[in-house]
Amino acid sequence: MCPWLQRGGVRERDWSMTGDNRLLNRLRQQIERNGPISVADYMRICLTDPDYGYYTTSQTIGRDGDFITAPEVSQVFGELIGLFFADYWQRLGCPSQIRLVELGPGRGTLVADLLRAGRTLPGFSEAISIDLVEVSRVLRRAQSEALESSGHSPTWHDRFEDVPNDRPVFVIANEFFDALPIRQFVRMGGGWHERQVAWNPDQGALTFAVADTRHDGDFDQTDSQDGDVIEASPAACEMASSVGHSIAQNGGAALFIDYGYLGPVVGDTLQAVRAHAYADPLAEPGRVDLTGHVDFSSLKLAANSAEAKCWGPVSQGEFLRRLGLQERLGMLAKDKPEHVVASLRASAERLAGSSQMGRLFKALAISTPTGPAPAGF
Ligand code: SAH
């Protein structure tokens, strides 16, 4: 997360830190037994291994954690998203029962802020059942606490596919897709080979390697040279397709917000963050956050092929301004002392400023093919 951290902050690998890392030991044994693993498998194991995964074992989000997300920057973020969904619910004719699904809700801050803002529209809150898709038991507890005073009792699921398919769905995902595993392919000798994670016995450390098999047919990248890296995220595409399919079947809308690009792009976006600084992705498996930038064009293709319609992406800054960021700030700042007003302005700048989260982060909406246009797009 936090891709607006200054580059150059990557720490030198500190071998002494890896001594008691059980996940590292397990990965070493697995690689020694079965051979190198793909970057995607490495990411999946590091983030979601039931015993030692980064998300499954720790509280990672917030000022005391490793990275801060938009809902943790300001309540205005979740509130505007609440207004986005309340407005869309109205545009759909106020269906009496909907599922509000959040993918990867973190500490539950966004959904709590969303519900509070949504209460301003009569009937919206009453229509909602909440389904949270979350792998981490630690974070499920935090989400339960965040929603305690909301009057809603969420149901948790390990996978989106487990959410019942019985009524319109409103799906929100903020900084979720960047946590889904990416495959990487490196151009070597004119062909594309999958990048892998191997074990280097001389250094006693994990190291990058490339597989022998060529994947040339999968890419139409003519404008490239040896050493270039291309990425693909089958897991992200499957998720976008499942959400698109559910909306096409039952109605509703989705909003995906994340940092990323509209592909095709050549480049290695795998990054590790710990304690608000860049880290080495291989040095401490399970103890650092690993992410890749999201390829919005492939999410759109996946949702479109599930018969859903995509809107955008638009930049996060533009999206929040269109939803009324300035007006909401004005309301919160009214009659407040100068230091509170300054802090509100600073958090709005962080969310929407083009040198901070405003441009790199993007919002993509999904609806049925004939659904009304969502606010902000
Ligand atoms: N949306 C939150 C948290 C983002 S961090 C926010 O904006 O603050 C990513 C979240 O996705 C965490 O809650 C993490 O536990 C969850 N997560 C990561 N991979 C997942 C997966 N494969 N399935 C379900 N949840 C996942």
XYZ file of C-alpha atoms and ligand atoms in Angstrom:
403
model
C 0.000 0.000 0.000
C 1.220 3.606 0.332
C 2.728 3.835 -3.151
C 3.155 7.581 -2.588
C 6.006 6.795 -0.201
C 9.275 8.151 -1.480
C 11.195 5.723 -3.671
C 14.677 5.084 -2.404
C 13.366 4.118 1.007
C 14.003 0.422 0.338
C 15.853 -1.048 3.259
C 18.985 -3.100 2.861
C 18.265 -6.762 3.418
C 19.011 -7.619 7.036
C 19.708 -11.333 7.166
C 19.540 -11.427 10.949
C 15.802 -10.575 10.778
C 14.999 -13.763 8.908
C 16.370 -16.169 11.527
C 13.124 -17.075 13.247
C 10.824 -16.599 10.297
C 8.820 -19.831 10.176
C 7.174 -19.014 6.874
C 10.613 -18.505 5.334
C 11.680 -21.934 6.612
C 8.560 -23.533 5.198
C 9.008 -21.840 1.817
C 12.640 -22.992 1.714
C 11.623 -26.597 2.406
C 8.843 -26.450 -0.172
C 11.149 -24.990 -2.857
C 13.947 -27.463 -2.074
C 11.443 -30.312 -2.410
C 9.346 -29.181 -5.406
C 11.315 -26.414 -7.126
C 10.786 -22.643 -7.412
C 7.275 -21.174 -7.090
C 5.646 -18.441 -9.169
C 5.565 -14.862 -7.872
C 1.766 -15.236 -7.668
C 2.010 -18.306 -5.409
C 4.643 -16.547 -3.305
C 2.355 -13.520 -2.862
C -0.674 -15.651 -2.016
C 1.221 -17.648 0.606
C 2.868 -14.561 2.147
C -0.406 -12.645 2.435
C -3.009 -15.271 3.264
C -1.327 -18.428 4.613
C -3.674 -19.503 7.435
C -0.833 -19.853 9.978
C 1.782 -17.284 9.003
C 0.215 -14.965 6.385
C 0.636 -11.209 6.662
C -3.094 -10.429 6.755
C -4.140 -13.569 8.591
C -1.875 -12.987 11.577
C -1.583 -9.263 12.231
C -3.257 -5.872 12.534
C -1.479 -4.097 9.755
C -3.502 -1.052 8.785
C -3.386 2.383 10.404
C -0.885 4.822 11.852
C 0.554 2.160 14.193
C 0.614 -0.484 11.455
C 2.435 -0.691 8.138
C 0.287 1.447 5.850
C -2.656 3.836 5.878
C -5.594 3.564 3.509
C -8.052 6.262 2.408
C -10.800 5.431 4.947
C -8.172 5.694 7.702
C -7.086 9.111 6.400
C -10.537 10.689 6.752
C -14.127 9.736 7.550
C -15.140 11.790 4.491
C -13.929 8.997 2.189
C -16.365 6.369 3.516
C -19.139 8.932 3.868
C -18.927 9.958 0.204
C -18.979 6.301 -0.811
C -22.078 5.892 1.381
C -23.724 8.725 -0.553
C -22.609 7.129 -3.839
C -24.414 3.870 -2.985
C -27.455 5.537 -1.396
C -27.844 7.618 -4.559
C -27.530 4.545 -6.783
C -30.066 2.671 -4.670
C -32.477 5.548 -5.276
C -31.707 5.550 -9.012
C -32.602 1.832 -9.060
C -36.023 2.628 -7.568
C -35.194 1.861 -3.896
C -35.196 -1.986 -3.931
C -36.479 -3.240 -0.571
C -33.611 -5.729 -0.016
C -30.012 -5.439 -1.141
C -26.702 -6.981 -0.157
C -23.913 -4.557 0.649
C -20.718 -6.542 0.107
C -17.277 -5.284 1.029
C -14.215 -7.106 -0.310
C -11.297 -6.898 2.144
C -12.791 -4.459 4.690
C -9.572 -4.001 6.730
C -10.479 -2.429 10.084
C -14.095 -1.892 9.021
C -13.750 1.888 8.978
C -15.069 2.383 5.450
C -18.226 0.317 5.912
C -18.966 1.991 9.272
C -18.614 5.483 7.753
C -20.614 4.410 4.689
C -23.520 3.153 6.817
C -23.564 6.280 8.971
C -23.784 8.530 5.888
C -26.336 6.204 4.266
C -28.729 6.720 7.177
C -29.525 10.188 5.847
C -31.583 8.588 3.067
C -34.782 7.075 4.538
C -35.187 3.356 3.855
C -31.643 2.743 2.568
C -30.197 1.445 5.825
C -33.239 -0.818 6.402
C -32.812 -2.394 2.953
C -29.220 -3.489 3.626
C -27.813 -6.876 4.667
C -24.066 -6.794 5.085
C -21.690 -9.430 3.710
C -17.974 -9.034 4.345
C -15.407 -11.029 2.347
C -12.365 -11.318 4.565
C -9.664 -13.974 4.983
C -8.217 -12.618 8.211
C -9.743 -13.692 11.534
C -7.830 -10.858 13.252
C -9.373 -8.261 10.934
C -12.832 -9.864 11.183
C -12.738 -9.042 14.903
C -11.795 -5.425 14.176
C -14.632 -5.204 11.629
C -17.104 -6.598 14.135
C -16.088 -3.909 16.650
C -16.274 -1.143 14.048
C -19.852 -2.140 13.213
C -21.020 -2.657 16.808
C -22.974 0.576 17.009
C -24.277 0.446 13.431
C -27.290 -1.751 14.184
C -26.154 -4.207 11.476
C -24.902 -7.765 11.997
C -22.597 -8.695 9.138
C -22.044 -12.171 7.740
C -18.440 -13.051 6.905
C -17.255 -15.122 3.956
C -13.876 -16.396 2.813
C -14.756 -15.847 -0.851
C -17.106 -13.602 -2.836
C -18.538 -16.723 -4.504
C -19.963 -17.731 -1.083
C -22.194 -14.616 -0.853
C -25.798 -15.747 -1.576
C -26.898 -14.874 -5.096
C -30.442 -13.775 -4.313
C -30.896 -9.972 -4.563
C -29.212 -6.840 -5.909
C -25.607 -6.493 -4.732
C -23.723 -3.301 -3.954
C -20.039 -4.195 -3.862
C -17.261 -1.961 -2.547
C -13.555 -2.815 -2.687
C -10.918 -0.305 -1.604
C -7.266 -1.360 -1.846
C -8.373 -4.971 -2.177
C -7.365 -5.815 -5.747
C -3.754 -4.736 -5.171
C -3.489 -7.512 -2.568
C -4.471 -10.228 -5.059
C -1.548 -12.243 -6.468
C 0.126 -11.119 -9.691
C 2.003 -13.316 -12.135
C 5.095 -11.768 -13.660
C 6.779 -12.607 -16.965
C 10.307 -11.545 -17.871
C 11.543 -11.162 -21.488
C 14.669 -13.201 -22.045
C 16.271 -14.163 -25.373
C 13.267 -12.636 -27.161
C 10.704 -14.790 -25.281
C 8.572 -14.384 -22.141
C 9.315 -16.574 -19.110
C 7.462 -16.661 -15.779
C 9.310 -15.015 -12.895
C 9.690 -17.276 -9.892
C 10.912 -17.287 -6.326
C 13.761 -19.749 -5.712
C 16.105 -20.602 -2.837
C 19.749 -19.566 -2.989
C 21.648 -21.980 -0.697
C 24.866 -19.928 -0.856
C 23.190 -16.815 0.503
C 20.698 -18.773 2.619
C 17.962 -16.553 1.164
C 15.089 -16.410 -1.282
C 15.961 -15.062 -4.706
C 14.192 -14.332 -8.003
C 14.575 -16.799 -10.889
C 12.838 -17.439 -14.230
C 11.152 -20.611 -15.480
C 12.333 -22.320 -18.669
C 8.877 -22.535 -20.279
C 8.082 -19.759 -22.783
C 4.742 -17.927 -22.700
C 5.140 -15.900 -25.896
C 1.608 -16.560 -27.161
C 0.026 -14.913 -24.098
C 1.352 -11.416 -24.915
C 1.217 -9.175 -27.924
C 3.975 -6.943 -26.589
C 6.073 -6.135 -29.621
C 7.397 -2.920 -28.100
C 9.667 -4.538 -25.513
C 13.212 -5.624 -24.877
C 15.021 -8.312 -22.880
C 14.771 -7.711 -19.136
C 11.272 -6.149 -19.370
C 8.571 -7.450 -17.031
C 4.850 -7.864 -17.824
C 2.232 -8.650 -15.190
C -1.133 -10.387 -15.153
C -3.491 -11.091 -12.304
C -5.785 -14.038 -13.010
C -7.089 -13.783 -9.412
C -8.115 -10.136 -9.909
C -9.761 -10.946 -13.250
C -11.694 -13.855 -11.749
C -12.923 -11.610 -8.955
C -14.021 -8.845 -11.364
C -15.751 -11.467 -13.478
C -17.610 -12.974 -10.476
C -18.750 -9.527 -9.307
C -19.777 -8.583 -12.862
C -21.699 -11.830 -13.207
C -23.530 -11.324 -9.924
C -24.545 -7.772 -10.908
C -25.635 -8.889 -14.383
C -27.817 -11.564 -12.759
C -29.240 -9.767 -9.722
C -28.777 -6.063 -10.438
C -26.827 -3.582 -8.346
C -23.464 -1.890 -8.721
C -19.811 -2.200 -7.730
C -17.134 0.343 -6.960
C -13.469 -0.700 -7.098
C -10.915 1.844 -5.889
C -7.215 1.123 -6.056
C -3.889 2.304 -7.356
C -3.028 1.172 -10.801
C -2.970 1.816 -14.508
C -4.907 1.283 -17.705
C -2.722 -1.339 -19.433
C -0.911 -2.696 -21.249
C 2.101 -1.492 -19.318
C 5.569 -2.975 -19.114
C 7.111 -2.863 -15.651
C 7.595 -4.602 -12.325
C 5.093 -3.252 -9.771
C 5.580 -5.862 -7.035
C 6.331 -3.935 -3.874
C 6.704 -4.565 -0.163
C 5.909 -2.107 2.613
C 6.588 -2.315 6.305
C 6.183 0.419 8.919
C 5.406 3.013 6.234
C 8.645 2.347 4.298
C 9.506 0.237 1.275
C 11.017 -3.146 2.097
C 12.569 -6.068 0.211
C 9.703 -8.337 -1.015
C 11.753 -11.496 -0.402
C 13.422 -10.690 2.917
C 10.638 -11.284 5.420
C 7.821 -13.381 3.987
C 4.576 -12.932 5.964
C 5.839 -9.863 7.802
C 5.601 -7.224 5.091
C 2.718 -6.127 2.919
C 3.086 -7.242 -0.707
C 1.111 -5.604 -3.505
C 1.040 -5.083 -7.239
C -0.482 -2.203 -9.159
C -3.947 -2.974 -10.510
C -4.462 -3.254 -14.265
C -7.885 -1.624 -14.634
C -8.167 -2.503 -18.316
C -8.099 -6.227 -17.531
C -10.692 -5.763 -14.743
C -12.929 -4.015 -17.285
C -12.480 -6.799 -19.828
C -13.321 -9.415 -17.192
C -16.467 -7.587 -16.011
C -17.550 -6.921 -19.605
C -17.195 -10.574 -20.534
C -19.524 -11.386 -17.608
C -22.167 -9.190 -19.362
C -21.775 -6.229 -16.988
C -21.100 -2.597 -17.901
C -18.089 -0.599 -16.678
C -17.868 3.106 -15.943
C -14.495 4.837 -15.817
C -12.004 4.490 -14.314
C -11.782 8.095 -13.149
C -9.057 9.354 -10.848
C -9.850 9.198 -7.127
C -9.406 12.987 -6.865
C -11.933 13.661 -9.631
C -14.339 11.047 -8.275
C -14.342 12.483 -4.739
C -14.699 16.065 -5.988
C -17.682 15.085 -8.157
C -19.286 13.406 -5.148
C -18.994 16.621 -3.109
C -15.671 16.439 -1.251
C -15.441 20.231 -0.855
C -19.051 20.600 0.308
C -18.673 17.834 2.910
C -15.430 19.386 4.159
C -17.163 22.762 4.420
C -19.871 21.202 6.613
C -17.342 19.481 8.890
C -15.209 22.631 9.170
C -18.112 24.939 10.079
C -17.463 26.777 13.386
C -14.397 24.598 14.105
C -11.093 25.997 15.437
C -8.360 26.757 12.904
C -6.239 23.682 13.706
C -9.186 21.339 13.051
C -9.919 23.092 9.752
C -6.231 22.792 8.766
C -6.222 19.086 9.554
C -9.428 18.533 7.516
C -7.850 20.360 4.574
C -4.668 18.288 4.854
C -6.553 14.996 4.797
C -8.624 16.130 1.796
C -5.400 17.019 0.008
C -4.012 13.586 0.799
C -7.103 11.874 -0.615
C -7.565 14.035 -3.702
C -4.295 15.913 -4.364
C -2.702 14.848 -7.647
C 0.740 14.369 -6.095
C -0.748 12.185 -3.337
C -3.585 9.667 -3.747
C -5.709 11.736 -6.145
C -4.232 10.698 -9.467
C -2.574 7.301 -8.972
C -5.696 5.886 -7.298
C -8.617 5.262 -9.612
C -12.296 4.400 -9.253
C -14.051 1.932 -11.543
C -17.804 1.314 -11.331
C -19.777 -1.654 -12.620
C -23.512 -1.848 -13.342
C -25.906 -3.909 -15.422
C -25.735 -3.133 -19.159
C -28.910 -1.018 -18.948
C -28.366 0.358 -15.423
C -28.401 4.109 -14.745
C -25.106 6.035 -14.679
C -23.542 6.052 -11.206
C -22.707 9.395 -9.565
C -19.137 10.552 -10.169
C -18.670 8.877 -13.581
N -10.332 -1.964 2.396
C -9.553 -1.731 3.581
C -8.350 -2.672 3.745
C -7.395 -2.835 2.589
S -6.111 -4.009 2.968
C -9.124 -0.286 3.654
O -9.286 0.418 2.675
O -8.643 0.129 4.712
C -6.678 -5.486 2.156
C -7.811 -6.208 2.836
O -8.147 -7.346 2.031
C -7.529 -6.759 4.209
O -8.713 -6.699 4.968
C -7.117 -8.211 3.913
O -7.209 -9.064 5.027
C -8.085 -8.550 2.814
N -7.671 -9.609 1.894
C -6.475 -9.708 1.266
N -6.467 -10.759 0.420
C -7.690 -11.326 0.506
C -8.306 -12.445 -0.144
N -7.648 -13.177 -1.033
N -9.591 -12.722 0.153
C -10.273 -11.979 1.063
N -9.730 -10.916 1.716
C -8.470 -10.585 1.444
